mmCIF file of C-alpha atoms in Angstrom:
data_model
loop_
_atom_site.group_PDB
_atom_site.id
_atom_site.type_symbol
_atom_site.label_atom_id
_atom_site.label_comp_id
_atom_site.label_asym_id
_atom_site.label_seq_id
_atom_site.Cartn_x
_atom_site.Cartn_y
_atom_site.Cartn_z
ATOM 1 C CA UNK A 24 21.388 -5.884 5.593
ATOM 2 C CA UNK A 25 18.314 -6.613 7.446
ATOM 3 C CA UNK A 26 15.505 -4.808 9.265
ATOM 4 C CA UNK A 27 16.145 -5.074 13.131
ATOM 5 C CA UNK A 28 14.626 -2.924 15.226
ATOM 6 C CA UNK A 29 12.621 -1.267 12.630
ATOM 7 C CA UNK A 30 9.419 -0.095 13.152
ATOM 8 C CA UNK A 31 7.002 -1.075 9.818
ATOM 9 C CA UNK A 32 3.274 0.490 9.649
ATOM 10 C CA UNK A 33 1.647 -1.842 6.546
ATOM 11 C CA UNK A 34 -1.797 -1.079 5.454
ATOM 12 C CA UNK A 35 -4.486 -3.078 4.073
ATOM 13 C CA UNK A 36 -2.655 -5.624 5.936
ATOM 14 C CA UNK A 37 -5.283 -8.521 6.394
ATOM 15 C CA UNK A 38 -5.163 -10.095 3.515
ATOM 16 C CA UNK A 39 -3.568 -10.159 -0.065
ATOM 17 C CA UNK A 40 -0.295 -8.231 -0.836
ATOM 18 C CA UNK A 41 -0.315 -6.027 2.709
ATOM 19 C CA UNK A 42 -0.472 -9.579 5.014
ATOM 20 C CA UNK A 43 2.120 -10.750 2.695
ATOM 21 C CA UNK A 44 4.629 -7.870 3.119
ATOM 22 C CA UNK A 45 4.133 -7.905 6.721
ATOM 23 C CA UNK A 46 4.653 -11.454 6.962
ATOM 24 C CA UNK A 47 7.946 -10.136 5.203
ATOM 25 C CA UNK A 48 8.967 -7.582 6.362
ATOM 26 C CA UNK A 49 8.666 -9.235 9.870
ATOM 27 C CA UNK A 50 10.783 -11.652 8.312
ATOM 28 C CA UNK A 51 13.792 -9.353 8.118
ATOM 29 C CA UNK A 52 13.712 -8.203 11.493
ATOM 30 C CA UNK A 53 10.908 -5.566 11.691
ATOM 31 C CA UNK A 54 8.492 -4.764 14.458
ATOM 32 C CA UNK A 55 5.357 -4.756 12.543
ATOM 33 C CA UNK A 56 2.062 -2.262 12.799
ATOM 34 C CA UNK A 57 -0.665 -3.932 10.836
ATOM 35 C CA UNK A 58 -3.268 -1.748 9.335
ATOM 36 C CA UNK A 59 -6.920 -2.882 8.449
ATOM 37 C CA UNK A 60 -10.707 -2.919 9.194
ATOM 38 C CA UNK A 61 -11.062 -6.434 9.676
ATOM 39 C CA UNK A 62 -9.718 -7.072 13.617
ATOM 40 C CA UNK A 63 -9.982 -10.536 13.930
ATOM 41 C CA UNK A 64 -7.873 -11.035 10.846
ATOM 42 C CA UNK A 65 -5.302 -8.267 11.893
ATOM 43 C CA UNK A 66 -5.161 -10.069 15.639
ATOM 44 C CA UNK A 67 -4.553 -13.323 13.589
ATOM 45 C CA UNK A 68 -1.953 -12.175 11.269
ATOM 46 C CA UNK A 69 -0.229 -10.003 14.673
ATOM 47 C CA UNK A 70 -0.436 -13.017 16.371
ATOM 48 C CA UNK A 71 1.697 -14.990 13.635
ATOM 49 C CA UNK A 72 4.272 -11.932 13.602
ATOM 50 C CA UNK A 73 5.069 -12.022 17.014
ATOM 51 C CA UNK A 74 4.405 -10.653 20.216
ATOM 52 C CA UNK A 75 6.033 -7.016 19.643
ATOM 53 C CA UNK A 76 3.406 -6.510 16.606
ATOM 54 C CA UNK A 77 1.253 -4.046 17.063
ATOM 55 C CA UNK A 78 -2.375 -4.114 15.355
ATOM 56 C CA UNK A 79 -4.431 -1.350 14.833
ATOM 57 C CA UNK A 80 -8.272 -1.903 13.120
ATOM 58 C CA UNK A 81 -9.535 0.948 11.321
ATOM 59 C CA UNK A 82 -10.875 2.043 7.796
ATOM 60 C CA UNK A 83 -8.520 3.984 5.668
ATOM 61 C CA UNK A 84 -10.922 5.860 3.978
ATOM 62 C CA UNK A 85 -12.081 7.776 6.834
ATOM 63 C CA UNK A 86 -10.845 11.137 6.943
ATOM 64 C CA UNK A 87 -9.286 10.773 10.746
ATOM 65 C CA UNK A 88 -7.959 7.245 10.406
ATOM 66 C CA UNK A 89 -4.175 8.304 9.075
ATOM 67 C CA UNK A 90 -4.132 10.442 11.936
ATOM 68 C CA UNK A 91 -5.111 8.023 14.619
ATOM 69 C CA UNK A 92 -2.682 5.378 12.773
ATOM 70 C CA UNK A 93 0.263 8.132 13.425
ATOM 71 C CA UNK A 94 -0.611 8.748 16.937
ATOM 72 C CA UNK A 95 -1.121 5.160 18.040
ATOM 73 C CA UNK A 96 2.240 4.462 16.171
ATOM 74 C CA UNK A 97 3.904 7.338 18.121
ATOM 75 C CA UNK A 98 2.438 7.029 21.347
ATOM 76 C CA UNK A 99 3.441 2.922 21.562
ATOM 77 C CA UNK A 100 7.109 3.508 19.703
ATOM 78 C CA UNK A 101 7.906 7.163 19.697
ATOM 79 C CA UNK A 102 8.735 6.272 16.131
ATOM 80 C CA UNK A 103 8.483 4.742 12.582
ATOM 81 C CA UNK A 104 10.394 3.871 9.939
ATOM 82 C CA UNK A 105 8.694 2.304 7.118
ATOM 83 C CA UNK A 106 5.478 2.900 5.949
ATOM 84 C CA UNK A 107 3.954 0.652 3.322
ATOM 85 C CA UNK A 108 0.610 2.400 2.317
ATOM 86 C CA UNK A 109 -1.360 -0.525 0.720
ATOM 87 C CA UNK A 110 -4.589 -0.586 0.985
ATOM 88 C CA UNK A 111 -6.976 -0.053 -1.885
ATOM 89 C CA UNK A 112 -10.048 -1.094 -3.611
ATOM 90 C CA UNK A 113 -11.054 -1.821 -7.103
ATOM 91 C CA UNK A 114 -14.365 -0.932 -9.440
ATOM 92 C CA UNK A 115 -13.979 -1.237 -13.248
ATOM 93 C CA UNK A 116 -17.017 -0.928 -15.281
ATOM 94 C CA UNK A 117 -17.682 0.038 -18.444
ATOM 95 C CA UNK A 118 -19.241 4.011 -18.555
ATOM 96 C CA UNK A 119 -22.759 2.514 -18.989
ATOM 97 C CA UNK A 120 -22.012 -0.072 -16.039
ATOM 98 C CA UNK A 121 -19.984 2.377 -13.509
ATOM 99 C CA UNK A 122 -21.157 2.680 -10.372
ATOM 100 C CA UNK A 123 -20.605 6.497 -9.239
ATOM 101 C CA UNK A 124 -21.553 5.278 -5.822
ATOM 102 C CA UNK A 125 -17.955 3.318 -6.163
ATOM 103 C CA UNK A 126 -16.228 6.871 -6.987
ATOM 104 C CA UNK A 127 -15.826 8.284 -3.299
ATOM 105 C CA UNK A 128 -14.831 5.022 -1.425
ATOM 106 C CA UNK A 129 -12.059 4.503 -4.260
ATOM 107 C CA UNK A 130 -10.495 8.169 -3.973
ATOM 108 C CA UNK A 131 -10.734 8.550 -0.522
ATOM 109 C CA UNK A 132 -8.879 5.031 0.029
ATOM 110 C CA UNK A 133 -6.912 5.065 -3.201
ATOM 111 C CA UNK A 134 -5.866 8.810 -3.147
ATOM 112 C CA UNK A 135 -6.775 10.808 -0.114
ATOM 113 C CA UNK A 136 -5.506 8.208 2.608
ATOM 114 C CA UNK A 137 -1.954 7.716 1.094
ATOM 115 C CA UNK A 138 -1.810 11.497 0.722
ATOM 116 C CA UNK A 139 -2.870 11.596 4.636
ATOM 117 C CA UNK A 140 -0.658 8.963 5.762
ATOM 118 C CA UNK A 141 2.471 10.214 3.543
ATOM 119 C CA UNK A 142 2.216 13.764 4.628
ATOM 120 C CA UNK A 143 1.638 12.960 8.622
ATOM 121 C CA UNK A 144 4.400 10.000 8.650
ATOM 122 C CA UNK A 145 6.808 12.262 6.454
ATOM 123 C CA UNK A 146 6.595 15.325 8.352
ATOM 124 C CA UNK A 147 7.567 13.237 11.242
ATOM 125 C CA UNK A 148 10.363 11.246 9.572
ATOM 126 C CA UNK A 149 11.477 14.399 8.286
ATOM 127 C CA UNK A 150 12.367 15.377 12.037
ATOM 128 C CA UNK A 151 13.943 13.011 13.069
ATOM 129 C CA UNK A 152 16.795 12.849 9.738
ATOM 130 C CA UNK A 153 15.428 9.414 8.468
ATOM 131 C CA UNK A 154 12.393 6.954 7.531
ATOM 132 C CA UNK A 155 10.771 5.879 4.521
ATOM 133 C CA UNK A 156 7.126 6.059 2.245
ATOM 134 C CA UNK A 157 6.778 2.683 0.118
ATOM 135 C CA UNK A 158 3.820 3.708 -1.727
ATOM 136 C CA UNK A 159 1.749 0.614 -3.825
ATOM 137 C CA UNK A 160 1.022 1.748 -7.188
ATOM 138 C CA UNK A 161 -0.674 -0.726 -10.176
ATOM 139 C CA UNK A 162 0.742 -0.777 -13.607
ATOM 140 C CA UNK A 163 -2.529 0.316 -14.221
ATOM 141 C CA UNK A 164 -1.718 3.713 -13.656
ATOM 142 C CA UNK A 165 -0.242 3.726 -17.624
ATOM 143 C CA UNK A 166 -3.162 1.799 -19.055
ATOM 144 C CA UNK A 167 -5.289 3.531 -21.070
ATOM 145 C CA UNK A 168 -8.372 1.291 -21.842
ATOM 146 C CA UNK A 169 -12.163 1.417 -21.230
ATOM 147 C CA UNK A 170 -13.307 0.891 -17.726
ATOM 148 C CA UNK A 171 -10.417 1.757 -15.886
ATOM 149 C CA UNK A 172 -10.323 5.701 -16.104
ATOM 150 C CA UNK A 173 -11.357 6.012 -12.497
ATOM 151 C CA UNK A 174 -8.688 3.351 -11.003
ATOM 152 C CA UNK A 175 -5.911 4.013 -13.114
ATOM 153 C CA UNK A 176 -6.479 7.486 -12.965
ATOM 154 C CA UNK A 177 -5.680 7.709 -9.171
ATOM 155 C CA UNK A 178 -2.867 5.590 -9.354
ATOM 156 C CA UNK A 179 -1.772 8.006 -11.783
ATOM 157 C CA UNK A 180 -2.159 10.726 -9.200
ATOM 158 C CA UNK A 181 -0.829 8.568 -6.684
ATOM 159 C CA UNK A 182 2.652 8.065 -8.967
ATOM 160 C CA UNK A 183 2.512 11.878 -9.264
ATOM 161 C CA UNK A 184 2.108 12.795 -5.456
ATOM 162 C CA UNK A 185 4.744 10.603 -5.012
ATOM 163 C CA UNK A 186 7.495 11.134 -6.636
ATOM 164 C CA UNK A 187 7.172 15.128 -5.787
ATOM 165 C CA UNK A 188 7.168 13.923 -2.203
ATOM 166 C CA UNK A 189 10.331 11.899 -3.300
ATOM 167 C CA UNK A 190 12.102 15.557 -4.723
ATOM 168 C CA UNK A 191 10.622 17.401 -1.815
ATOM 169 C CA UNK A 192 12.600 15.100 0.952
ATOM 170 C CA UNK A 193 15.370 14.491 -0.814
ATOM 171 C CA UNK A 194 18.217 14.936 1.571
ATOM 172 C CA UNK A 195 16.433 15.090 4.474
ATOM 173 C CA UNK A 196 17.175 11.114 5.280
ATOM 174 C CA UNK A 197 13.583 10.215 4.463
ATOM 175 C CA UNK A 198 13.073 8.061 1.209
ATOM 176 C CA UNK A 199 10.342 7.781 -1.192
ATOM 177 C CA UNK A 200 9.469 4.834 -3.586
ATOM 178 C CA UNK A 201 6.617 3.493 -5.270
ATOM 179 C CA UNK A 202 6.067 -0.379 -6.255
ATOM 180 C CA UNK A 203 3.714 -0.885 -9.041
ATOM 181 C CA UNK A 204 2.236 -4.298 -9.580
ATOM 182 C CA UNK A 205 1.014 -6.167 -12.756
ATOM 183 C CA UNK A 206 -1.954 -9.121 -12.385
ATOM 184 C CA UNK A 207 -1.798 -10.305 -8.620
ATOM 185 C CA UNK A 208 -4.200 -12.584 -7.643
ATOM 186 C CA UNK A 209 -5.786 -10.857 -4.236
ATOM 187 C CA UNK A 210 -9.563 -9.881 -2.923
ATOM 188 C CA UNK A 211 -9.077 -6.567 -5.163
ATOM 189 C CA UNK A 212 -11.098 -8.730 -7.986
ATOM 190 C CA UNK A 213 -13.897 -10.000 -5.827
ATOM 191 C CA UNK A 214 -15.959 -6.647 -6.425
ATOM 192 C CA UNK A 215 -16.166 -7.873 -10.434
ATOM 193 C CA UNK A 216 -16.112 -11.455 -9.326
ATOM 194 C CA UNK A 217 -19.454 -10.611 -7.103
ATOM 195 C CA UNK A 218 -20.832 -9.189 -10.352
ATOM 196 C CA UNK A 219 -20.059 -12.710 -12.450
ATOM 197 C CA UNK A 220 -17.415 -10.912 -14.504
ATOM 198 C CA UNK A 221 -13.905 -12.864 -14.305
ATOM 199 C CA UNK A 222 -11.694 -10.751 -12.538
ATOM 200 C CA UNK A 223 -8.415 -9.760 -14.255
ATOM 201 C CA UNK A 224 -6.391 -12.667 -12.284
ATOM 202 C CA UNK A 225 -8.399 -15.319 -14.268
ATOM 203 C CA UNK A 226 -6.874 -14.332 -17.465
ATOM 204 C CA UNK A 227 -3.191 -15.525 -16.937
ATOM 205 C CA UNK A 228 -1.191 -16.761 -14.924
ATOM 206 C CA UNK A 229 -1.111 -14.299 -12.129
ATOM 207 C CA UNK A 230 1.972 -13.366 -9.551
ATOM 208 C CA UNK A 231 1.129 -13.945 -5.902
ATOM 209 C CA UNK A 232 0.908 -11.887 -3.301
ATOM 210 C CA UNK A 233 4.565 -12.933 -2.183
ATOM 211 C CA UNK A 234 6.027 -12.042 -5.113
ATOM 212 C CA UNK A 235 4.893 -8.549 -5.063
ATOM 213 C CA UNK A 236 5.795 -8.366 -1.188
ATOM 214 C CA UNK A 237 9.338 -9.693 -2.100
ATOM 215 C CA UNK A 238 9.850 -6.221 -4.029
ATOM 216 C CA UNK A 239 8.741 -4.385 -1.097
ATOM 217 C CA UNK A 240 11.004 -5.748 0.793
ATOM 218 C CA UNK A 241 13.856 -5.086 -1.852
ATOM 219 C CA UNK A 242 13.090 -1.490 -1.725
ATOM 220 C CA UNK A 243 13.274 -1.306 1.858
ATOM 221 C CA UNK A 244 16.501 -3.316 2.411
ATOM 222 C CA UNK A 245 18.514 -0.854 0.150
ATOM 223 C CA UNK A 246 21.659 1.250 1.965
ATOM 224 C CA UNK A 247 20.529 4.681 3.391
ATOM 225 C CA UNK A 248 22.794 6.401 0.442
ATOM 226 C CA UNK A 249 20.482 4.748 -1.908
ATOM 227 C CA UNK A 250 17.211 5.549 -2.961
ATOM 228 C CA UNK A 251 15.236 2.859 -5.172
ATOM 229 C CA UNK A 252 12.225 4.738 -6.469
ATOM 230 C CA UNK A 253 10.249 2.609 -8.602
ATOM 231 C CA UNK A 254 10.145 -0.878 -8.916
ATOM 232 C CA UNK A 255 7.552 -2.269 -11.343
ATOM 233 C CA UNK A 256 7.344 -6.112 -11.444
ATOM 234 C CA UNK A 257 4.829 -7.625 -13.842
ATOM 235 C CA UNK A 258 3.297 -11.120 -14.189
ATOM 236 C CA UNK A 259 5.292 -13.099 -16.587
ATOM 237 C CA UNK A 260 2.295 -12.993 -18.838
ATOM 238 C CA UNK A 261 1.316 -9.768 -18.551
ATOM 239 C CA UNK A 262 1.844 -8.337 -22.116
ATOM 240 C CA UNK A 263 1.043 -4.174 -20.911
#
């Protein structure tokens, strides 16, 4: 199987594990629409994927962006039929450290835009009888430890969103899956790194963005009668 003539909306795709799954993804045969604020890294990456990709610069977190993501995607393909929602931020701090400054920006890109993007996209796969949500979740989302309340928490929320959007299309030809990554070493450490605490990556051995793109891709290759919903690949050395 392969994905020709697909249609693939990635987000948080200039760097880390989004440029890596659209480098992917593009691999198997899909048109892709790279999401991000950064343009002159999107026009880069687009660029590399071929002269049917599509970029589209814009923050996540902004309440209109999954909305202006859907209609560009509509208006320039009438279509889609993957969407990889990505992008996401980290701040870990101890409670005397936290930053509650950090709280908005993380639930309005961790939480609020993959609820946005799922419901708009899914109401419109729904329609037309077929599509899929690939949804990037952390293993941190079942680690209980100090510091991480507020990120693992909304992966947490994320998971649970998800897999009642899963239930709620089921049969309709839309699919529903969630990847959840251990240790990848990506920008999503530089916020401790900026604060001279090592981010998690410098600890062991950590995958690569690649590797978690590789299970994206797994998820998305599957039959239409089959529905992976969960993949959750860890770091050799993570011990969670």
């Amino acid at each position: 199987m392969n994905l020709d003539g697909k249609v693939a909306i990635v987000t948080g795709a200039s760097s880390g594990i989004g440029q890596a799954t659209a480098r992917a993804l593009a691999r198997e045969g899909a048109t892709i629409v790279p999401v991000a604020r950064r343009a002159e890294k999107l026009e880069a990456l687009a660029r590399a994927l071929g002269p049917d990709s599509q970029p589209f610069a814009i923050d996540m977190a902004e309440p209109n962006a999954a909305q202006a993501v859907h209609d560009f995607v509509l208006d320039r393909f009438g279509r889609t039929d993957i969407l990889v929602n990505n992008a996401g931020i980290l701040h870990a701090a101890p409670l005397d450290l936290f930053d509650l400054d950090q709280l908005r920006p993380m639930i309005a890109l961790n939480y609020e835009a993959v609820v946005r993007t799922s419901t708009l996209f899914g109401r419109t796969m729904k329609a037309a009888g077929r599509g899929q949500i690939i949804n990037i979740s952390s293993i941190g989302a079942q680690i209980v430890a100090p510091g991480v309340g507020v990120y693992g928490g909304l992966k947490r929320a994320l998971e649970a969103f998800t897999d009642c959007l899963r239930v709620e299309l089921a049969g309709s030809g839309v699919k529903v899956g969630i990847v959840a990554p251990g240790t990848t070493s990506t920008e999503i450490f530089d916020d401790m790194k900026s604060r001279g605490e090592p981010g998690w990556d410098s600890f062991i051995p950590p995958m690569q963005p690649e590797d978690v793109a590789g299970a994206i891709v797994h998820m998305a290759l599957q039959p239409e009668r089959t529905n992976l919903a969960r993949i959750q690949v860890y770091a050799a050395a993570d011990s969670h």
